[in-house]
Coordinates of C-alpha atoms in Angstrom, one line a residue:
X1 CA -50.9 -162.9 20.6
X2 CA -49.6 -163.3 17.1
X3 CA -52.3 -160.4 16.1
X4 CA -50.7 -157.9 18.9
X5 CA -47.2 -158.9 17.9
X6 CA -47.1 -158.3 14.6
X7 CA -47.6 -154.3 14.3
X8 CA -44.5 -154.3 16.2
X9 CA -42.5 -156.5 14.1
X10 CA -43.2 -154.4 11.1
X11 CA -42.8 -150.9 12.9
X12 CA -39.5 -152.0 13.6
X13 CA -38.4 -153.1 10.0
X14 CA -39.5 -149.8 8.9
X15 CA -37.4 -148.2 11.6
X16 CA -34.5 -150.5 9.9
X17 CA -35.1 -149.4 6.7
X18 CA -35.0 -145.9 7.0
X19 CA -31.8 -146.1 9.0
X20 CA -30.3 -148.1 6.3
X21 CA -31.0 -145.6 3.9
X22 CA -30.3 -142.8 6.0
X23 CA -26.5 -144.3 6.0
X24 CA -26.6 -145.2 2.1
X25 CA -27.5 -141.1 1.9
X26 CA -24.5 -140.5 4.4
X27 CA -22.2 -142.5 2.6
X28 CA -22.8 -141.2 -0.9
X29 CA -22.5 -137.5 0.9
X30 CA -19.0 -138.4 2.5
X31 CA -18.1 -140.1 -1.2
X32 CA -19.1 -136.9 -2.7
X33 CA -17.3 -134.4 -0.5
X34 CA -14.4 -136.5 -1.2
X35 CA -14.7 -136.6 -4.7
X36 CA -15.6 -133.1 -5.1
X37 CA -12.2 -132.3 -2.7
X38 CA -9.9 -134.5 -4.6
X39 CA -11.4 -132.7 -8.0
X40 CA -10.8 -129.3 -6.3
X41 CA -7.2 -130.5 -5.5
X42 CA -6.1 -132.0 -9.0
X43 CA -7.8 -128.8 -10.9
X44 CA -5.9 -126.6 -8.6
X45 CA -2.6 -128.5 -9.0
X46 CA -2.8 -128.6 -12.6
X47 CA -3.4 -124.8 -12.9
X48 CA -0.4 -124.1 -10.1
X49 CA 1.6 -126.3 -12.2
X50 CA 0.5 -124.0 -15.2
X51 CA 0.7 -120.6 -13.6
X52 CA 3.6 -121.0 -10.9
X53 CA 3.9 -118.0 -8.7
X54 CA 6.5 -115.4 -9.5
X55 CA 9.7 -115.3 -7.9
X56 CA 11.8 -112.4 -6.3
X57 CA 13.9 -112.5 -9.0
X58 CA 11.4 -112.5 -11.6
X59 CA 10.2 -109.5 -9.9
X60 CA 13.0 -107.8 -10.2
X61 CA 13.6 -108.4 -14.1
X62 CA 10.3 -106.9 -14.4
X63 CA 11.2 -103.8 -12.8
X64 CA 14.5 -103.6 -14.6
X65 CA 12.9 -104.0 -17.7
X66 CA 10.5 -101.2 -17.0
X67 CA 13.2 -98.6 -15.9
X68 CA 15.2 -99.6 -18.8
X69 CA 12.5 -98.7 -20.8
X70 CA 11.9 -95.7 -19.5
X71 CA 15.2 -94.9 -19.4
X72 CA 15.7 -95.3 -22.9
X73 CA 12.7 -93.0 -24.1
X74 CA 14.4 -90.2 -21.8
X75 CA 17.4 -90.1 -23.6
X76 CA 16.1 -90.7 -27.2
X77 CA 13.3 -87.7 -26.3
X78 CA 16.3 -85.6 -24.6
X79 CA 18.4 -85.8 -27.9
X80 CA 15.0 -85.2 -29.8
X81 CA 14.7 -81.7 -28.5
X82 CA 18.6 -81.4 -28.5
X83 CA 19.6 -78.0 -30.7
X84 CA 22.1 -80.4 -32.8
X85 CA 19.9 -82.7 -35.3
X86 CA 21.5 -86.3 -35.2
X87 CA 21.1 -89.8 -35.9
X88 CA 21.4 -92.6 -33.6
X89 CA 23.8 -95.9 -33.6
X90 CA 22.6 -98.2 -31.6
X91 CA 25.6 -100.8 -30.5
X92 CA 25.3 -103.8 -27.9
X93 CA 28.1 -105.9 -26.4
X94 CA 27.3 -108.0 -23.8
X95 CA 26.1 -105.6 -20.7
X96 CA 27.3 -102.7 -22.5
X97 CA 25.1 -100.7 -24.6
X98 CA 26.4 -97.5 -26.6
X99 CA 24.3 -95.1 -28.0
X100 CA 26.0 -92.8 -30.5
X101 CA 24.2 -89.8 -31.6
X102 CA 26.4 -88.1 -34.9
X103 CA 25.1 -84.6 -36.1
X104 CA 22.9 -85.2 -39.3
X105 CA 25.1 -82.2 -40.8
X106 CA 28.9 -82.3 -40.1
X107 CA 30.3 -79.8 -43.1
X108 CA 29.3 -77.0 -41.0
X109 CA 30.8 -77.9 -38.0
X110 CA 34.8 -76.9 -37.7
X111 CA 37.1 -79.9 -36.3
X112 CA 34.0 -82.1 -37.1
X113 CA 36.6 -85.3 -37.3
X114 CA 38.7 -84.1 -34.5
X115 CA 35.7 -83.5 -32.2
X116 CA 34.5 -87.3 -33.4
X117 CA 38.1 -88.8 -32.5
X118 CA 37.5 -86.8 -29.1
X119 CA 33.9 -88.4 -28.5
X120 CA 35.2 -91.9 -29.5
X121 CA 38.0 -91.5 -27.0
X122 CA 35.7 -90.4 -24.0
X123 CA 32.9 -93.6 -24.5
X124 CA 36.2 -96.2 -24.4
X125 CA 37.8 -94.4 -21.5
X126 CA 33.8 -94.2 -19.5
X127 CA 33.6 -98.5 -21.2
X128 CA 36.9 -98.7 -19.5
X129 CA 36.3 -97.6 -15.8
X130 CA 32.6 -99.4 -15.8
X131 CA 31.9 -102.3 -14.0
X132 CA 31.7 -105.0 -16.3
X133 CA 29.3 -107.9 -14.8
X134 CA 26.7 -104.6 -14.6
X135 CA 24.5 -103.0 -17.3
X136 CA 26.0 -100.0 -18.8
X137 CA 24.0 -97.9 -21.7
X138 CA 26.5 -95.2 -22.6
X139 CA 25.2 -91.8 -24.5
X140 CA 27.8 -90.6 -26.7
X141 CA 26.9 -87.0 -28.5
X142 CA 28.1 -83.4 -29.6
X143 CA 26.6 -80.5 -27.6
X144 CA 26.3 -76.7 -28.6
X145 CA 27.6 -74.5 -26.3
X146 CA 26.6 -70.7 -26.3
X147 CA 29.5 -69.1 -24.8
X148 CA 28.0 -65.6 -26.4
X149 CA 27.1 -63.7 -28.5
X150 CA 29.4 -64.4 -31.0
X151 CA 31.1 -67.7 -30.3
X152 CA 29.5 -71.3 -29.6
X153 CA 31.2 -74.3 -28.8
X154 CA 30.7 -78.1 -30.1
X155 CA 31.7 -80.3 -27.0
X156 CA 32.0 -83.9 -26.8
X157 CA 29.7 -85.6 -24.3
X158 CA 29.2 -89.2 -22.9
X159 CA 26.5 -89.9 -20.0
X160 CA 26.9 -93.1 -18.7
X161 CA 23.7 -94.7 -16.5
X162 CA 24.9 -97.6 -15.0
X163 CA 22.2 -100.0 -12.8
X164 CA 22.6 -99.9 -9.4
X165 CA 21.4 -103.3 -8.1
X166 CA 20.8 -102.3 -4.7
X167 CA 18.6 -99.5 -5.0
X168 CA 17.2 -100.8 -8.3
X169 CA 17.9 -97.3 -9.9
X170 CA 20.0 -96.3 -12.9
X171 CA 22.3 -93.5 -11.7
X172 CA 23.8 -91.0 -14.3
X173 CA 27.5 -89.7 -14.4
X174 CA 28.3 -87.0 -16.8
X175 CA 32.0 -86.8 -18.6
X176 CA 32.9 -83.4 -21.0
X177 CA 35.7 -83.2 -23.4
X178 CA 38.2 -80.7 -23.2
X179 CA 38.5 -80.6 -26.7
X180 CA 36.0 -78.2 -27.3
X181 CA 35.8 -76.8 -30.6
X182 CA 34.6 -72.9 -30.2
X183 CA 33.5 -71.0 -32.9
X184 CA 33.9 -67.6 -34.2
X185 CA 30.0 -67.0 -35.6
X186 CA 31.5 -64.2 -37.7
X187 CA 33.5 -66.1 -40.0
X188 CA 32.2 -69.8 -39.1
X189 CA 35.7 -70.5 -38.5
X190 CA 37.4 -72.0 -35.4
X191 CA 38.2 -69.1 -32.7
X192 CA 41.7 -68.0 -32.8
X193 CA 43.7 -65.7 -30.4
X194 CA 43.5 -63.1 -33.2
X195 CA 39.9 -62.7 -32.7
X196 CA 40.5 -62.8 -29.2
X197 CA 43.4 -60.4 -28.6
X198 CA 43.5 -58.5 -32.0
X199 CA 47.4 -57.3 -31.9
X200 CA 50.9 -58.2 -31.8
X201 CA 51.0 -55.5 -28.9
X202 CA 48.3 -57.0 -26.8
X203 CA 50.0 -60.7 -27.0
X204 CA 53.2 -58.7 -25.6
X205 CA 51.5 -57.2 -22.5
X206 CA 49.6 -60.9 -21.5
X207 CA 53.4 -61.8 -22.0
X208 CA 54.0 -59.2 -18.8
X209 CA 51.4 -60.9 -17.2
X210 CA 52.1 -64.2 -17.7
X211 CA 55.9 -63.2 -16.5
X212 CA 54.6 -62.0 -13.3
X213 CA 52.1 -64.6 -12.4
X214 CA 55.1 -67.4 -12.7
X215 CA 56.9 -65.7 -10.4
X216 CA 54.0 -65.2 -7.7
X217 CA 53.7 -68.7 -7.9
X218 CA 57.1 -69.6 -7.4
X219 CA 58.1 -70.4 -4.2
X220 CA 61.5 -69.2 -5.0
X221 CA 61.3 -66.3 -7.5
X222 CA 64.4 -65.0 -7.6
X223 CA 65.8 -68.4 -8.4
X224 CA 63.7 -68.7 -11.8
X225 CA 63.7 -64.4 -12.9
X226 CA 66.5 -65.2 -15.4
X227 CA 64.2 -68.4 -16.7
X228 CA 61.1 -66.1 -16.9
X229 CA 62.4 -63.2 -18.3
X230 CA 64.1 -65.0 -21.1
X231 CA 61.4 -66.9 -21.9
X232 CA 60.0 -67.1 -25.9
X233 CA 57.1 -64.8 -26.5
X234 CA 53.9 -66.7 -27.0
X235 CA 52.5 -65.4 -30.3
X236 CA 49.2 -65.0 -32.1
X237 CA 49.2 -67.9 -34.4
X238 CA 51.7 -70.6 -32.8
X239 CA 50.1 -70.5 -29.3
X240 CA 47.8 -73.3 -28.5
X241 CA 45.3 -72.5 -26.1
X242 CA 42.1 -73.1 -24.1
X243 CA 39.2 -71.2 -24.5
X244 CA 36.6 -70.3 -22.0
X245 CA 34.0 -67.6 -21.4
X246 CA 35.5 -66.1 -18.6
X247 CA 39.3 -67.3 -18.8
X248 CA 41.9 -68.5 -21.5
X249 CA 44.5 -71.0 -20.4
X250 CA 47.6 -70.7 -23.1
X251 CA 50.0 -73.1 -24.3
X252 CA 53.9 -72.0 -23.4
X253 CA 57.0 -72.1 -25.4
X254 CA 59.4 -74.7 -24.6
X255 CA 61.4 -73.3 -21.5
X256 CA 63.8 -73.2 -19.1
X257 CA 60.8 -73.3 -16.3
X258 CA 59.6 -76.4 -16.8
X259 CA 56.3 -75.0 -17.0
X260 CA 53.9 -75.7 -20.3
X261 CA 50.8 -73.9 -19.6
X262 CA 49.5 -71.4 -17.8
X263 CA 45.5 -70.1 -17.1
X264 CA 44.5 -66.7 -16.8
X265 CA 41.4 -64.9 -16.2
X266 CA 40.0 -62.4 -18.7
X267 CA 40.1 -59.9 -15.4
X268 CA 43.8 -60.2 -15.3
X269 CA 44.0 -59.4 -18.8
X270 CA 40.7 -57.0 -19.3
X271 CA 42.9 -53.9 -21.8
X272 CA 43.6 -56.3 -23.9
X273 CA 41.1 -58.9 -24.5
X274 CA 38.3 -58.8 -27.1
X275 CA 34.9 -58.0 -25.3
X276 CA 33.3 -59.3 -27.8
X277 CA 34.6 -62.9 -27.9
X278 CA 34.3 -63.1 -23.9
X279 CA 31.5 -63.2 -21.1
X280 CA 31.1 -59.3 -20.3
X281 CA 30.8 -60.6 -16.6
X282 CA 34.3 -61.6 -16.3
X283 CA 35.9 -58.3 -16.6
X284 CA 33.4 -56.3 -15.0
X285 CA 34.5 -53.9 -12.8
X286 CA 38.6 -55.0 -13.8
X287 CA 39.2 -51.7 -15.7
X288 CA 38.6 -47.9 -13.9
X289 CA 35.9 -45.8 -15.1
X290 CA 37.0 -43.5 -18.4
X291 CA 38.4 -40.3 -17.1
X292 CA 35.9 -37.5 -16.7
X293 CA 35.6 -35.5 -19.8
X294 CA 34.4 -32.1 -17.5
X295 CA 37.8 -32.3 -15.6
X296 CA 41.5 -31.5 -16.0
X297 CA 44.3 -34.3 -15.2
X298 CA 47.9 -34.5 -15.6
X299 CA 50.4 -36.7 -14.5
X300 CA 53.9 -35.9 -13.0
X301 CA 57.1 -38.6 -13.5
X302 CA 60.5 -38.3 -12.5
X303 CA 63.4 -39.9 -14.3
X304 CA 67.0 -41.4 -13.2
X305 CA 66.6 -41.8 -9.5
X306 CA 66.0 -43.2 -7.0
X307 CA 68.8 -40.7 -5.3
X308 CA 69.6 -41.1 -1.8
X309 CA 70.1 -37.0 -1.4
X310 CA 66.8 -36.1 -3.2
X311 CA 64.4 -39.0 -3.7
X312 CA 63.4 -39.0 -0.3
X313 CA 62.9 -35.4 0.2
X314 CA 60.6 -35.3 -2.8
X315 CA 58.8 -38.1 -0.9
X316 CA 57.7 -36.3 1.4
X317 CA 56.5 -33.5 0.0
X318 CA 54.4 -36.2 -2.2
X319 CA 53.1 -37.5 0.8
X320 CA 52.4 -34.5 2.7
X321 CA 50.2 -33.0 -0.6
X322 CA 48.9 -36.1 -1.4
X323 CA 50.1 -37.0 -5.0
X324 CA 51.0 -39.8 -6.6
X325 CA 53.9 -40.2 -9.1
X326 CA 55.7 -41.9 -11.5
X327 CA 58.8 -43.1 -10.7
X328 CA 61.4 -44.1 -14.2
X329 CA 64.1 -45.7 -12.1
X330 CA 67.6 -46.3 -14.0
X331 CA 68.8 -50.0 -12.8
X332 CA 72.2 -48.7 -11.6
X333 CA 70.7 -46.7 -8.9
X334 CA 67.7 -49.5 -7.2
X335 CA 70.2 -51.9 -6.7
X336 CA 72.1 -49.2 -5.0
X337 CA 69.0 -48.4 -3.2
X338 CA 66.2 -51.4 -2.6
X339 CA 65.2 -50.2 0.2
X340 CA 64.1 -46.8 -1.0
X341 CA 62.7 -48.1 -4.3
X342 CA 60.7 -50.3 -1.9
X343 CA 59.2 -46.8 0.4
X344 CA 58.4 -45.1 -3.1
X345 CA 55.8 -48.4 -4.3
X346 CA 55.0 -48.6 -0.2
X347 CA 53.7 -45.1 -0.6
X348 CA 51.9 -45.7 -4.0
X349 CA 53.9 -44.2 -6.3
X350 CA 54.5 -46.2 -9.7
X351 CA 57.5 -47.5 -10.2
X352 CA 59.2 -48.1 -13.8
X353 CA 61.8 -48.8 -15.9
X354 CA 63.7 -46.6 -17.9
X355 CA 66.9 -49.5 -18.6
X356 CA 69.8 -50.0 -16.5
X357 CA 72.2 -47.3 -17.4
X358 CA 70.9 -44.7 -19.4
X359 CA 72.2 -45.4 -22.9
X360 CA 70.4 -44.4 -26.5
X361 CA 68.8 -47.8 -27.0
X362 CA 68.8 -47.3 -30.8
X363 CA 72.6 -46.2 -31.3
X364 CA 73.4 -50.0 -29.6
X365 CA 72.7 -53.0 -30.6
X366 CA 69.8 -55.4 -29.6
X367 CA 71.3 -57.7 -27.0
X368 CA 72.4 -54.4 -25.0
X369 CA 69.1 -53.5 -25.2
X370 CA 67.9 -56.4 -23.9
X371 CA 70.3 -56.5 -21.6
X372 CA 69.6 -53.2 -20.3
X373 CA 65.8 -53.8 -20.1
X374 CA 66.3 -57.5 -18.2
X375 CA 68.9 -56.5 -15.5
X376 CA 66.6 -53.3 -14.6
X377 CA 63.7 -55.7 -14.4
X378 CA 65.1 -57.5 -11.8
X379 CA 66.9 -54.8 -10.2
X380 CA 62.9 -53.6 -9.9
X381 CA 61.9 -56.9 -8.8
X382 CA 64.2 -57.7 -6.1
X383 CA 63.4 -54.2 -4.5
X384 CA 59.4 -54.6 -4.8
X385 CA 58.6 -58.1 -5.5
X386 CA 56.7 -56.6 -8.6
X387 CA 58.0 -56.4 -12.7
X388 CA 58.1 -53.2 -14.0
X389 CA 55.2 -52.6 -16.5
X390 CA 56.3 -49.2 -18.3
X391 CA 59.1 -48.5 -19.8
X392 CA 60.6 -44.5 -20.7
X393 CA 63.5 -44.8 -23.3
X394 CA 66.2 -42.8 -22.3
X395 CA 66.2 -39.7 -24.4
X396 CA 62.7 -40.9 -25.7
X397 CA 64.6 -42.8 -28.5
X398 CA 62.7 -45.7 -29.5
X399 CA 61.7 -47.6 -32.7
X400 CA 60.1 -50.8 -33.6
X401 CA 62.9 -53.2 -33.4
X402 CA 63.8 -51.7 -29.5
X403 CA 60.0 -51.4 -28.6
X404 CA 59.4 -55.2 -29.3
X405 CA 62.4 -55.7 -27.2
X406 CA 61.5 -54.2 -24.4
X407 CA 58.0 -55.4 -24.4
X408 CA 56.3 -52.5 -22.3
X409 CA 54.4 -49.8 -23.0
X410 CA 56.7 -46.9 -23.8
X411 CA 55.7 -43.6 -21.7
X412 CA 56.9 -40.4 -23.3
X413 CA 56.0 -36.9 -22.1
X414 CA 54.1 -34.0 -23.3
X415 CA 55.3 -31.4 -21.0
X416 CA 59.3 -30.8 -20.5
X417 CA 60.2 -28.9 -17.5
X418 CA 63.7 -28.6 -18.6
X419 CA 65.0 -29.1 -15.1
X420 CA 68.0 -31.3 -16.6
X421 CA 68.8 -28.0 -18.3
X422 CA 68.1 -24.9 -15.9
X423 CA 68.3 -26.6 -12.2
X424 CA 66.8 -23.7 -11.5
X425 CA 63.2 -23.9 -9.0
X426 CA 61.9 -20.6 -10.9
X427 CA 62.5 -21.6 -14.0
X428 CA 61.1 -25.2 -13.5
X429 CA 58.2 -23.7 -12.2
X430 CA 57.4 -20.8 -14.7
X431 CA 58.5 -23.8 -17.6
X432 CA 55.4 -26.2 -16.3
X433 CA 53.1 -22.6 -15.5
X434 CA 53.6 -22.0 -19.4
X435 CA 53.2 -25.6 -21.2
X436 CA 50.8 -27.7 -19.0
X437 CA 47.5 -28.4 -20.7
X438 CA 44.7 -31.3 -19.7
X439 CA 45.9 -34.7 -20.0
X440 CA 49.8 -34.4 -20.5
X441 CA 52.4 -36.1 -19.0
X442 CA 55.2 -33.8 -17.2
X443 CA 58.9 -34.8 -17.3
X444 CA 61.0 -34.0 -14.4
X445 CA 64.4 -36.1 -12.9
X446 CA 64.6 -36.5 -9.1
X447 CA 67.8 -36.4 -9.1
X448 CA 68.1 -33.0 -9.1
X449 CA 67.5 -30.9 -5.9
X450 CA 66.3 -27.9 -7.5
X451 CA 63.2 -30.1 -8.9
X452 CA 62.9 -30.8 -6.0
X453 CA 62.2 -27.5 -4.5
X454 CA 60.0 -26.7 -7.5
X455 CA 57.6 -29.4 -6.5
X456 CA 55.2 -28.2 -3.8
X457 CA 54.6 -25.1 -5.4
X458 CA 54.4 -26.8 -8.9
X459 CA 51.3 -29.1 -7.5
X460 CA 49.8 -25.9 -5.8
X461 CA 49.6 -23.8 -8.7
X462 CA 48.4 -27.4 -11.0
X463 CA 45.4 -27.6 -8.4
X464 CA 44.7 -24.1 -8.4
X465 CA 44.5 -24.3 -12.3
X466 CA 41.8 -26.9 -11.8
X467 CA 43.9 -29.9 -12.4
X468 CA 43.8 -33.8 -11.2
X469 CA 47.4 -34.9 -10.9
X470 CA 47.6 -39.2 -11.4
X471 CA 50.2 -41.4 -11.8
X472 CA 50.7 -42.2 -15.4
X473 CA 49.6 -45.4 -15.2
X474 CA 46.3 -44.4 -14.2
X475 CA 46.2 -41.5 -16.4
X476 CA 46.2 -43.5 -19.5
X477 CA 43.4 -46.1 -18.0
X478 CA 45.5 -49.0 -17.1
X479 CA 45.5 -50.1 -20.2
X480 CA 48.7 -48.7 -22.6
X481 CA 50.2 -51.7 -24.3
X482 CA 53.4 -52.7 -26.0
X483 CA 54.7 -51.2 -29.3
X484 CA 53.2 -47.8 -28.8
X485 CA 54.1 -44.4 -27.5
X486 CA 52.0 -42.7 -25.1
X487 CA 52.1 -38.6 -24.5
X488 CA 48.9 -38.8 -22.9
X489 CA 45.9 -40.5 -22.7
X490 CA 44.2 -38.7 -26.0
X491 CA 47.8 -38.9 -27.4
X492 CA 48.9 -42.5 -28.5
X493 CA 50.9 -43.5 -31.2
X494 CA 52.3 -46.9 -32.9
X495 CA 56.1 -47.2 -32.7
X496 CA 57.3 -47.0 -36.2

């Protein structure tokens, strides 16, 4: 028995034994696995405790960083290529940061320290209205401006690029000085209103202008005529004033109307403004073509109405040949009859000024000659709603002290039909038959009936002589101005 029992015994301590170390093996697996996890673990912990992962925030101050970067190699390239040479100043207080870009060569730039003071001024007003917890960079420079041909302009400039948290953006706003400092490139001298307007004589007839444009902008004329028409002339070297390429606003005298400026377009003003000095664009089209040099024209006033009696006769036959006159109206008589002055502008006739009561304006003195010019002008202007522009001396007597006075262009004649002295039809007729020639201006009086029955036949034999018959307004191309004579469009002369 002990022979058969003992190959059992030891099969089964084998079987022992390789359980046993079957388990050992198992063991130093699971001890391993452990191990290796908890090395894993600490080596990962130590390197997330090295390299944390980014925050939202720290995101974000990457990105800002990038776009401020960015930001600030556009503008440093932008001023690069920028016509002016300059130098930058780099400044930076707290959020705020300036950058100040000053030509490299100031002698040669007019107003150079009033245009800095200007620039300096802009940056702390563009500081001022800034948020201040966000980042500001403010660009601070001079720009040229090429207004044309012959004039540039050195304008102060600030662009402010403020960070916009929510859309993680800088955005831009622009601010211009109005102190702009334009340049004559003929001299290299700031522009003045003599290069733009040249004369004495054209300042007067802006004056006109400027006369009639406060008064369409009333909204009581007639309460302020006395205020406008007696205000101080603006002059050529006193005025201060705006300038842009296609307007001009102008500084006023001290005056009763309270008002201190006023802006006018270069078409309102196109006979006499400098083309040279403005954009040609902005009086394009603002003055009538020149008169056709293959064709005859004359022009046809009448003086010392309007007459109830006679006025309105000679109306009609106006109207009925289609012609357009020139109306000299004496003061006395529109405010005797507004509503007739009115029908003579309603039908396109030109009405003008030629004073109040007839006197020679240069055998009285001054302040009756202002007096008689003033009270006709609102004599005109209560009739028509319209100043008078042109202005007929009685008796054609006129020199430089009256002319600046009156402050119109001064319409003479060139043909005298005498009808003041014949009253006779045939003789007014065979008087114009003998003395007309091409562009002349033709004196008659409507206050005289025999004129008037000159008229129709006057016209017919003008047109059958080839002519044109205009107003003299138009004749003379819209453009006559104060301080000189006019006997026709080819015929000017300075009042001396």
């Amino acid at each position: 028995m002990n022979r058969k029992n003992h190959p059992r015994g030891t099969r089964n301590s084998r079987r022992e034994k390789k359980q046993h170390r079957f388990s050992r093996k198992l063991t130093f697996a699971a001890l391993f696995a452990i191990s290796f996890i908890l090395i894993c673990g600490s080596v990962y912990a130590t390197y997330a405790m090295q390299h944390p992962p980014k925050e939202a925030s720290n995101l974000e101050d990457d990105d800002y960083q990038q776009k401020e970067i960015a930001l600030l190699e556009q503008i440093r390239e932008s001023q690069k290529q920028a016509k002016l040479e300059n130098t930058e100043q780099e400044k930076t207080d707290g959020n705020v940061q300036t950058l100040l870009y000053e030509p490299t060569v100031t002698n040669s730039i007019p107003q150079f320290q009033a245009l800095k003071v200007a620039l300096t001024a802009l940056i702390d007003t563009a500081q001022k209205n800034s948020p201040k917890e966000t980042p500001l960079k403010l660009v601070g420079y001079i720009k040229i401006i090429k207004a044309n041909e012959q004039v540039i302009g050195y304008q102060p400039v600030v662009e402010s690029y403020t960070w916009n948290q929510t859309n993680e953006e800088w955005t831009e706003q622009t601010e211009v000085s109005k102190d702009t400092a334009f340049v004559n490139q003929k001299t290299n001298q700031p522009l003045t209103l003599q290069d733009l307007f040249t004369s004495e004589a054209n300042i007067l007839a802006i004056q006109q202008v400027i006369q009639q444009k406060l008064l369409a902008e009333s909204p009581d004329a007639n309460t302020i005529i006395d205020n406008v028409l007696n205000m101080p002339s603006i002059s050529l070297d006193q005025t201060a004033f705006t300038y842009y390429s296609d307007k001009i606003s102008l500084g006023l005298p001290d005056n009763a109307t309270g008002k201190k400026e006023i802006t006018l377009s270069y078409k309102e003003i196109a006979g006499y403004v400098n083309p040279e000095y403005i954009d040609p664009d902005s009086i394009k089209d603002a003055l009538p073509a020149p008169l056709d040099p293959n064709k005859k024209y004359i022009s046809l006033t009448f003086d010392d109405g309007p007459n109830p009696e006679t006025t309105p006769r000679l109306l009609n036959i106006l109207k009925e040949k289609n012609v357009k006159a020139t109306f000299f109206m004496l003061g006395q008589n529109v405010v005797k009859n507004e509503a007739l002055v009115k029908r003579v502008a309603d039908e396109g006739h030109e009405v003008a000024s030629h004073s109040y009561s007839h006197p020679q304006l240069t055998g009285v003195d001054l302040q009756r000659v202002k007096d008689e010019v003033q009270k006709t002008d609102k004599a005109i202007y209560h009739a028509i709603g319209k100043l008078p522009t042109d202005f007929r001396p009685p008796y054609g007597a006129v020199n430089k002290d009256v002319a600046t006075i009156i402050g119109k262009p001064i319409i003479q004649w060139s043909v005298d039909s005498q009808d003041w002295q014949s009253h006779n039809a045939q003789a007014i007729i065979k008087r114009i038959d003998e003395t007309a020639y091409n562009d002349t201006i033709v004196l008659m009086h409507d206050i005289h009936p025999e004129t008037v029955d000159a008229v129709a036949t006057v016209i017919d034999r003008l047109r059958g002589e080839g002519y044109e018959i205009l107003p003299s307004k138009e004749l003379l191309g819209n453009k006559a101005k104060p301080l000189h004579m006019y006997y026709g469009s080819k015929d000017e002369r300075p009042v001396q």
